[in-house]
């Protein structure tokens, strides 16, 4: 995956691997990828990135790939009574599909793995399944790891919110892990990563 993205960014910027996910998907996973003529480079990059648990962010020395740890040991920045904020909002969407099967579907031995989102199933009362074919899958465990990564990314994108602050944290970067302590609402603590802004001057927290 890393090599595919690196080659697609060549001529525009460099790509550095800061940290791979626990399964080393960025370096070790070699998908057989096909796309239709006219597909944008961004779409392809985001698609293959979905097979890992990593994200991309631009820095002064080029693009960087990093593992998006769902439970990091420390925060990059905190908004609280020391750095006051005007408001915060949280949204949680239902993940669909809530069950993903990954298979190699080739002649010979067939490998299959799957992952599920129980919260989505409990809300809908049924499974909405999707089957994804990845010819390079080499075992059932490999297929399961791909499915887990895809469900994890879908859940991260479904759970989002925003925070409005009067003074920006100037050192903040995309995918920084933030903590928000709302002392006006029983000291509720919210954590999440800074996402790519859908509109100018607006950043999402997932």
XYZ file of N, CA and C in Angstrom:
618
model
N 0.830 -1.196 0.000
C 0.000 0.000 0.000
C 0.869 1.253 0.000
N 1.891 1.251 0.844
C 2.787 2.406 0.924
C 3.424 2.691 -0.433
N 3.883 1.651 -1.111
C 4.544 1.826 -2.405
C 3.582 2.360 -3.459
N 2.345 1.869 -3.454
C 1.341 2.352 -4.410
C 1.120 3.852 -4.234
N 0.903 4.266 -2.990
C 0.649 5.684 -2.717
C 1.889 6.518 -3.016
N 3.052 5.994 -2.664
C 4.306 6.708 -2.920
C 4.497 6.971 -4.408
N 4.213 5.975 -5.231
C 4.367 6.132 -6.677
C 3.347 7.109 -7.247
N 2.139 7.114 -6.689
C 1.110 8.029 -7.187
C 1.405 9.474 -6.806
N 2.130 9.667 -5.711
C 2.470 11.021 -5.269
C 3.774 11.528 -5.883
N 4.509 10.635 -6.535
C 5.794 11.025 -7.134
C 5.583 12.153 -8.141
N 6.452 13.146 -8.094
C 6.309 14.303 -8.963
C 5.517 15.417 -8.316
N 4.793 15.072 -7.242
C 4.031 16.080 -6.502
C 4.648 16.319 -5.136
N 4.918 15.228 -4.409
C 5.530 15.337 -3.089
C 6.117 13.982 -2.714
N 6.836 13.957 -1.612
C 7.401 12.704 -1.105
C 6.447 12.089 -0.081
N 6.662 10.815 0.224
C 5.855 10.127 1.229
C 6.779 9.449 2.226
N 6.559 9.727 3.509
C 7.354 9.148 4.591
C 6.451 8.321 5.493
N 6.890 7.126 5.862
C 6.129 6.284 6.783
C 6.600 6.565 8.202
N 5.766 7.273 8.968
C 6.103 7.568 10.360
C 5.871 6.354 11.250
N 4.750 5.654 11.030
C 4.430 4.471 11.832
C 3.422 3.616 11.086
N 3.647 2.305 11.085
C 2.730 1.368 10.447
C 1.753 0.838 11.494
N 0.641 0.251 11.042
C -0.307 -0.324 11.992
C 0.250 -1.644 12.534
N -0.370 -2.212 13.578
C 0.176 -3.427 14.207
C 0.361 -4.591 13.246
N -0.466 -4.669 12.213
C -0.345 -5.763 11.239
C 0.636 -5.449 10.108
N 1.252 -4.272 10.166
C 2.189 -3.827 9.118
C 1.552 -3.850 7.732
N 0.285 -3.422 7.662
C -0.432 -3.429 6.391
C 0.175 -2.473 5.373
N 0.677 -1.337 5.837
C 1.193 -0.332 4.902
C 2.372 -0.877 4.097
N 3.260 -1.602 4.758
C 4.452 -2.108 4.083
C 4.267 -3.501 3.489
N 3.509 -4.350 4.172
C 3.457 -5.762 3.769
C 2.289 -6.130 2.867
N 1.182 -5.387 2.936
C 0.020 -5.760 2.134
C 0.223 -5.292 0.697
N 0.118 -6.224 -0.239
C 0.333 -5.917 -1.658
C -0.941 -6.250 -2.430
N -1.895 -5.325 -2.453
C -3.166 -5.603 -3.132
C -3.024 -5.588 -4.652
N -3.833 -6.402 -5.297
C -3.957 -6.325 -6.755
C -5.093 -5.349 -7.012
N -4.758 -4.177 -7.510
C -5.743 -3.095 -7.592
C -6.028 -2.723 -9.040
N -7.307 -2.655 -9.374
C -7.739 -2.230 -10.701
C -8.770 -1.118 -10.553
N -8.767 -0.190 -11.489
C -9.733 0.901 -11.453
C -10.096 1.298 -12.882
N -11.191 2.008 -13.011
C -11.642 2.411 -14.343
C -10.914 3.682 -14.769
N -10.814 3.886 -16.071
C -10.164 5.064 -16.621
C -10.906 6.323 -16.174
N -10.157 7.312 -15.720
C -10.768 8.562 -15.295
C -10.929 8.692 -13.794
N -10.675 7.618 -13.046
C -10.749 7.696 -11.589
C -9.659 8.630 -11.075
N -9.997 9.517 -10.165
C -9.019 10.476 -9.663
C -7.975 9.786 -8.795
N -6.797 10.380 -8.759
C -5.722 9.838 -7.925
C -6.132 9.841 -6.461
N -6.843 10.882 -6.046
C -7.279 10.960 -4.648
C -8.176 9.786 -4.286
N -9.094 9.426 -5.182
C -10.008 8.316 -4.914
C -9.251 7.005 -4.764
N -8.269 6.791 -5.630
C -7.477 5.562 -5.560
C -6.672 5.519 -4.265
N -6.041 6.638 -3.924
C -5.231 6.696 -2.705
C -6.081 6.420 -1.475
N -7.244 7.048 -1.369
C -8.105 6.842 -0.214
C -8.648 5.422 -0.180
N -8.847 4.836 -1.353
C -9.363 3.471 -1.420
C -8.336 2.473 -0.883
N -7.109 2.540 -1.388
C -6.091 1.587 -0.926
C -5.685 1.871 0.519
N -5.764 3.130 0.934
C -5.454 3.471 2.318
C -6.442 2.802 3.270
N -7.665 2.565 2.781
C -8.693 1.926 3.594
C -8.366 0.503 3.988
N -7.398 -0.123 3.330
C -6.985 -1.479 3.690
C -5.980 -1.479 4.835
N -5.631 -0.305 5.327
C -4.727 -0.180 6.467
C -5.456 0.550 7.591
N -4.772 0.719 8.703
C -5.300 1.508 9.816
C -4.497 2.798 9.945
N -4.064 3.301 8.801
C -3.213 4.491 8.767
C -3.939 5.674 8.132
N -3.364 6.847 8.305
C -3.872 8.055 7.684
C -2.735 8.815 7.029
N -3.076 9.833 6.246
C -2.086 10.664 5.571
C -2.241 12.110 6.013
N -1.136 12.775 6.220
C -1.189 14.207 6.500
C 0.029 14.896 5.895
N -0.206 16.115 5.424
C 0.858 16.892 4.786
C 1.614 17.694 5.842
N 2.933 17.683 5.732
C 3.786 18.490 6.592
C 4.719 19.295 5.696
N 5.570 20.100 6.297
C 6.434 20.974 5.504
C 7.424 20.194 4.639
N 7.748 18.964 5.039
C 8.715 18.171 4.275
C 8.049 17.101 3.420
N 6.741 17.206 3.194
C 6.050 16.253 2.337
C 4.921 15.532 3.052
N 4.369 14.526 2.387
C 3.268 13.746 2.939
C 3.806 12.684 3.895
N 3.038 12.455 4.982
C 3.434 11.457 5.969
C 2.287 10.476 6.193
N 2.634 9.191 6.324
C 1.665 8.152 6.662
C 1.906 7.731 8.108
N 0.818 7.621 8.879
C 0.966 7.267 10.281
C -0.174 6.370 10.736
N 0.106 5.535 11.718
C -0.898 4.650 12.308
C -1.841 5.465 13.178
N -3.145 5.286 12.966
C -4.149 6.003 13.746
C -4.574 5.123 14.917
N -3.773 5.135 15.950
C -4.028 4.327 17.147
C -5.363 4.745 17.762
N -6.327 3.810 17.908
C -7.626 4.185 18.476
C -7.570 4.500 19.965
N -6.500 4.094 20.648
C -6.372 4.353 22.088
C -4.936 4.762 22.421
N -4.513 5.942 21.979
C -3.144 6.376 22.268
C -2.959 6.656 23.755
N -1.727 6.564 24.201
C -1.461 6.736 25.621
C -1.524 8.169 26.103
N -1.428 9.137 25.201
C -1.444 10.542 25.608
C -2.104 11.385 24.528
N -2.497 12.598 24.899
C -3.138 13.508 23.955
C -2.106 14.470 23.375
N -2.364 14.941 22.159
C -1.500 15.950 21.553
C -1.857 17.349 22.037
N -3.136 17.537 22.400
C -3.570 18.844 22.897
C -4.900 18.680 23.626
N -5.173 19.593 24.557
C -6.423 19.521 25.315
C -7.103 20.891 25.348
N -8.402 20.876 25.082
C -9.227 22.074 25.248
C -9.994 21.927 26.560
N -9.794 22.890 27.475
C -10.457 22.853 28.780
C -10.564 24.268 29.316
N -10.571 24.411 30.634
C -10.680 25.753 31.209
C -9.442 26.597 30.928
N -8.302 25.943 30.639
C -7.085 26.685 30.306
C -7.113 27.193 28.863
N -7.684 26.414 27.963
C -7.897 26.858 26.579
C -9.389 26.712 26.309
N -10.112 27.774 26.595
C -11.572 27.712 26.524
C -12.051 27.578 25.084
N -13.227 26.974 24.946
C -13.852 26.820 23.638
C -15.290 27.297 23.736
N -15.849 27.706 22.601
C -17.193 28.276 22.591
C -18.268 27.198 22.619
N -18.072 26.138 21.864
C -19.077 25.070 21.822
C -18.455 23.795 21.281
N -19.118 22.677 21.574
C -18.710 21.395 21.008
C -19.956 20.613 20.647
N -19.838 19.812 19.604
C -20.981 19.052 19.110
C -20.522 17.652 18.722
N -21.347 16.654 19.049
C -21.007 15.269 18.723
C -22.115 14.653 17.889
N -21.727 13.895 16.886
C -22.689 13.196 16.040
C -22.239 11.752 15.860
N -23.196 10.842 15.868
C -22.885 9.431 15.641
C -23.848 8.882 14.607
N -23.319 8.495 13.480
C -24.138 7.926 12.412
C -24.087 6.402 12.488
N -25.075 5.763 11.887
C -25.108 4.307 11.849
C -24.187 3.822 10.736
N -23.326 2.891 11.061
C -22.375 2.359 10.087
C -23.074 1.373 9.162
N -22.996 1.629 7.867
C -23.519 0.692 6.866
C -22.522 0.598 5.712
N -22.195 -0.600 5.274
C -22.635 -1.890 5.811
C -22.041 -2.150 7.193
N -22.742 -2.946 7.987
C -22.254 -3.234 9.334
C -21.580 -4.603 9.440
N -21.481 -5.292 8.321
C -20.723 -6.553 8.284
C -20.015 -6.649 6.931
N -18.698 -6.826 6.981
C -17.897 -6.882 5.757
C -17.189 -8.233 5.665
N -17.384 -8.895 4.541
C -16.670 -10.134 4.234
C -15.552 -9.817 3.245
N -14.391 -10.365 3.486
C -13.272 -10.235 2.553
C -12.868 -11.632 2.109
N -12.711 -11.821 0.811
C -12.338 -13.119 0.264
C -11.394 -12.946 -0.914
N -10.648 -13.991 -1.220
C -9.757 -13.921 -2.378
C -10.466 -14.375 -3.659
N -11.489 -15.204 -3.538
C -12.303 -15.730 -4.648
C -11.489 -16.036 -5.897
N -10.595 -16.970 -5.795
C -9.833 -17.424 -6.956
C -9.891 -18.943 -7.001
N -9.481 -19.506 -8.105
C -9.448 -20.964 -8.211
C -8.476 -21.531 -7.182
N -8.839 -22.670 -6.617
C -7.998 -23.268 -5.593
C -8.575 -23.001 -4.219
N -7.701 -22.895 -3.220
C -8.171 -22.689 -1.848
C -8.733 -21.280 -1.682
N -9.909 -21.204 -1.072
C -10.578 -19.919 -0.876
C -10.414 -19.489 0.576
N -10.026 -18.236 0.772
C -9.872 -17.670 2.112
C -10.970 -16.641 2.347
N -11.532 -16.668 3.553
C -12.616 -15.749 3.894
C -12.419 -15.243 5.317
N -12.696 -13.973 5.524
C -12.700 -13.382 6.855
C -13.756 -12.303 6.910
N -14.201 -11.953 8.103
C -15.237 -10.924 8.204
C -15.082 -10.135 9.499
N -15.734 -8.984 9.537
C -15.781 -8.139 10.730
C -17.159 -7.514 10.812
N -17.608 -7.226 12.042
C -18.961 -6.709 12.256
C -18.945 -5.496 13.174
N -19.972 -4.670 13.043
C -20.194 -3.553 13.960
C -21.470 -3.843 14.740
N -21.313 -4.258 15.999
C -22.455 -4.654 16.825
C -23.387 -3.478 17.109
N -22.833 -2.277 17.288
C -23.670 -1.108 17.587
C -24.641 -0.836 16.446
N -24.156 -0.928 15.220
C -25.020 -0.712 14.063
C -26.088 -1.796 13.981
N -25.695 -3.044 14.253
C -26.670 -4.143 14.217
C -27.759 -3.939 15.270
N -27.372 -3.530 16.474
C -28.350 -3.314 17.540
C -29.318 -2.189 17.197
N -28.834 -1.187 16.466
C -29.697 -0.063 16.087
C -30.639 -0.435 14.945
N -30.154 -1.224 13.991
C -30.953 -1.572 12.813
C -31.738 -2.864 12.982
N -31.225 -3.755 13.820
C -31.887 -5.041 14.005
C -31.599 -6.039 12.905
N -30.631 -5.747 12.047
C -30.283 -6.679 10.972
C -28.880 -6.372 10.460
N -28.318 -7.367 9.790
C -27.002 -7.196 9.196
C -27.129 -6.686 7.766
N -26.336 -5.689 7.432
C -26.214 -5.204 6.058
C -24.801 -5.555 5.609
N -24.694 -6.579 4.790
C -23.386 -7.145 4.463
C -22.843 -6.638 3.135
N -21.519 -6.626 3.059
C -20.821 -6.302 1.823
C -19.692 -7.306 1.637
N -19.534 -7.810 0.441
C -18.464 -8.751 0.129
C -17.422 -8.041 -0.728
N -16.178 -8.079 -0.286
C -15.089 -7.417 -0.997
C -14.073 -8.468 -1.432
N -13.729 -8.451 -2.698
C -12.763 -9.402 -3.245
C -11.376 -8.774 -3.286
N -10.427 -9.414 -2.614
C -9.031 -8.977 -2.635
C -8.190 -10.190 -3.028
N -7.827 -10.317 -4.308
C -7.129 -11.517 -4.791
C -5.838 -11.844 -4.054
N -5.173 -10.838 -3.485
C -3.879 -11.081 -2.846
C -3.988 -11.597 -1.415
N -5.206 -11.761 -0.886
C -5.376 -12.301 0.464
C -4.762 -13.697 0.525
N -3.944 -13.955 1.565
C -3.168 -15.195 1.609
C -3.629 -16.197 2.660
N -4.598 -15.824 3.518
C -5.075 -16.740 4.551
C -6.380 -16.204 5.120
N -7.060 -17.031 5.931
C -8.280 -16.570 6.589
C -7.980 -15.432 7.559
N -6.866 -15.536 8.280
C -6.482 -14.474 9.213
C -6.199 -13.176 8.466
N -5.578 -13.293 7.319
C -5.294 -12.118 6.493
C -6.592 -11.461 6.046
N -7.551 -12.275 5.609
C -8.849 -11.748 5.177
C -9.568 -11.059 6.329
N -9.497 -11.660 7.522
C -10.133 -11.061 8.698
C -9.497 -9.723 9.043
N -8.179 -9.641 8.955
C -7.478 -8.386 9.248
C -7.908 -7.284 8.296
N -8.119 -7.615 7.016
C -8.586 -6.617 6.043
C -9.982 -6.138 6.410
N -10.849 -7.084 6.775
C -12.222 -6.725 7.121
C -12.265 -5.858 8.374
N -11.454 -6.196 9.368
C -11.396 -5.413 10.607
C -10.951 -3.984 10.317
N -9.952 -3.821 9.458
C -9.463 -2.483 9.110
C -10.541 -1.667 8.413
N -11.314 -2.302 7.531
C -12.366 -1.594 6.799
C -13.501 -1.174 7.723
N -13.902 -2.051 8.649
C -14.956 -1.703 9.606
C -14.482 -0.595 10.543
N -13.240 -0.680 10.998
C -12.699 0.335 11.904
C -12.695 1.709 11.255
N -12.329 1.772 9.987
C -12.321 3.060 9.287
C -13.737 3.587 9.109
N -14.679 2.698 8.789
C -16.072 3.116 8.622
C -16.639 3.664 9.925
N -16.307 3.036 11.054
C -16.787 3.508 12.354
C -16.183 4.864 12.697
N -14.906 5.052 12.396
C -14.256 6.330 12.682
C -14.879 7.458 11.873
N -15.239 7.175 10.622
C -15.840 8.196 9.770
C -17.284 8.490 10.164
N -17.958 7.507 10.794
C -19.362 7.690 11.169
C -19.511 8.488 12.456
N -18.519 8.419 13.338
C -18.583 9.117 14.615
C -17.757 10.396 14.527
N -18.432 11.527 14.505
C -17.728 12.793 14.313
C -18.370 13.898 15.144
N -17.697 15.014 15.209
C -18.204 16.173 15.936
C -17.368 17.383 15.583
N -17.636 18.496 16.246
C -16.823 19.683 15.996
C -16.730 20.515 17.256
N -15.699 21.308 17.320
C -15.482 22.206 18.443
C -15.157 23.590 17.885
N -15.768 24.621 18.463
C -15.549 26.003 18.037
C -14.718 26.702 19.105
N -13.542 27.204 18.714
C -12.647 27.853 19.663
C -12.351 29.275 19.199
N -12.222 30.225 20.146
C -11.940 31.615 19.762
C -10.499 31.819 19.309
N -9.576 31.016 19.843
C -8.162 31.120 19.482
C -7.680 29.734 19.088
N -7.150 29.610 17.886
C -6.741 28.315 17.356
C -5.457 27.831 18.013
N -5.342 26.518 18.184
C -4.080 25.899 18.567
C -3.207 25.853 17.317
N -2.267 26.768 17.213
C -1.522 26.965 15.962
C -0.686 25.758 15.559
N -0.304 24.918 16.518
C 0.505 23.753 16.182
C -0.305 22.522 15.833
N -1.620 22.661 15.743
C -2.492 21.508 15.511
C -2.338 20.957 14.103
N -2.333 19.623 13.995
C -2.211 18.955 12.709
C -3.359 17.974 12.510
N -3.599 17.629 11.257
C -4.580 16.601 10.951
C -4.174 15.303 11.647
N -5.138 14.640 12.271
C -4.991 13.377 12.994
C -4.337 13.524 14.354
N -4.129 14.751 14.836
C -3.730 14.918 16.232
C -4.829 14.356 17.128
N -4.433 13.760 18.259
C -5.391 13.207 19.224
C -5.701 14.285 20.264
N -6.959 14.743 20.288
C -7.366 15.829 21.174
C -8.265 15.330 22.297
N -8.237 16.068 23.390
C -9.160 15.816 24.498
C -9.899 17.106 24.819
N -11.214 17.012 24.924
C -12.046 18.162 25.260
C -12.734 17.882 26.591
N -12.505 18.728 27.571
C -13.157 18.600 28.872
C -14.156 19.735 29.017
N -15.443 19.394 28.998
C -16.508 20.395 29.063
C -16.899 20.615 30.519
N -16.274 21.598 31.164
C -16.542 21.864 32.576
C -17.929 22.462 32.783
N -18.587 22.901 31.703
C -19.944 23.447 31.811
C -20.998 22.353 31.726
N -20.559 21.124 31.467
C -21.495 20.011 31.295
C -20.998 18.797 32.077
N -20.883 18.993 33.405
C -20.474 17.918 34.321
C -19.109 17.332 33.979
N -18.217 18.174 33.468
C -16.847 17.747 33.158
C -16.796 16.536 32.229
N -17.677 16.518 31.235
C -17.666 15.441 30.244
C -16.363 15.503 29.448
N -15.713 14.365 29.306
C -14.450 14.288 28.577
C -14.680 13.590 27.240
N -14.264 14.233 26.167
C -14.407 13.693 24.816
C -13.022 13.635 24.186
N -12.720 12.531 23.540
C -11.443 12.404 22.848
C -11.675 12.010 21.396
N -10.748 12.373 20.549
C -10.863 12.015 19.139
C -9.746 12.638 18.331
N -9.716 12.281 17.059
C -8.677 12.794 16.171
C -9.206 13.930 15.301
N -8.324 14.841 14.974
C -8.670 15.928 14.070
C -8.788 15.359 12.663
N -9.926 15.590 12.027
C -10.139 15.081 10.675
C -9.920 16.153 9.631
N -9.980 15.748 8.388
C -9.832 16.687 7.276
C -11.066 17.568 7.208
N -10.919 18.895 7.134
C -12.079 19.789 7.143
C -12.913 19.667 5.878
N -14.243 19.466 6.018
C -15.102 19.417 4.836
C -15.300 20.782 4.198
N -15.138 21.848 5.012
C -15.247 23.214 4.500
C -14.095 24.032 5.061
N -13.851 25.182 4.473
C -12.746 26.032 4.914
C -12.919 26.430 6.372
N -11.823 26.365 7.137
C -11.772 26.795 8.533
C -12.646 25.951 9.451
N -13.007 24.754 9.022
C -13.792 23.868 9.875
C -13.101 22.522 9.934
N -12.834 22.053 11.164
C -12.134 20.787 11.353
C -13.044 19.816 12.078
N -12.969 18.545 11.741
C -13.819 17.546 12.378
C -13.021 16.750 13.395
N -13.723 16.258 14.421
C -13.113 15.451 15.467
C -13.752 14.084 15.426
N -12.972 13.031 15.116
C -13.531 11.685 14.986
C -12.882 10.735 15.975
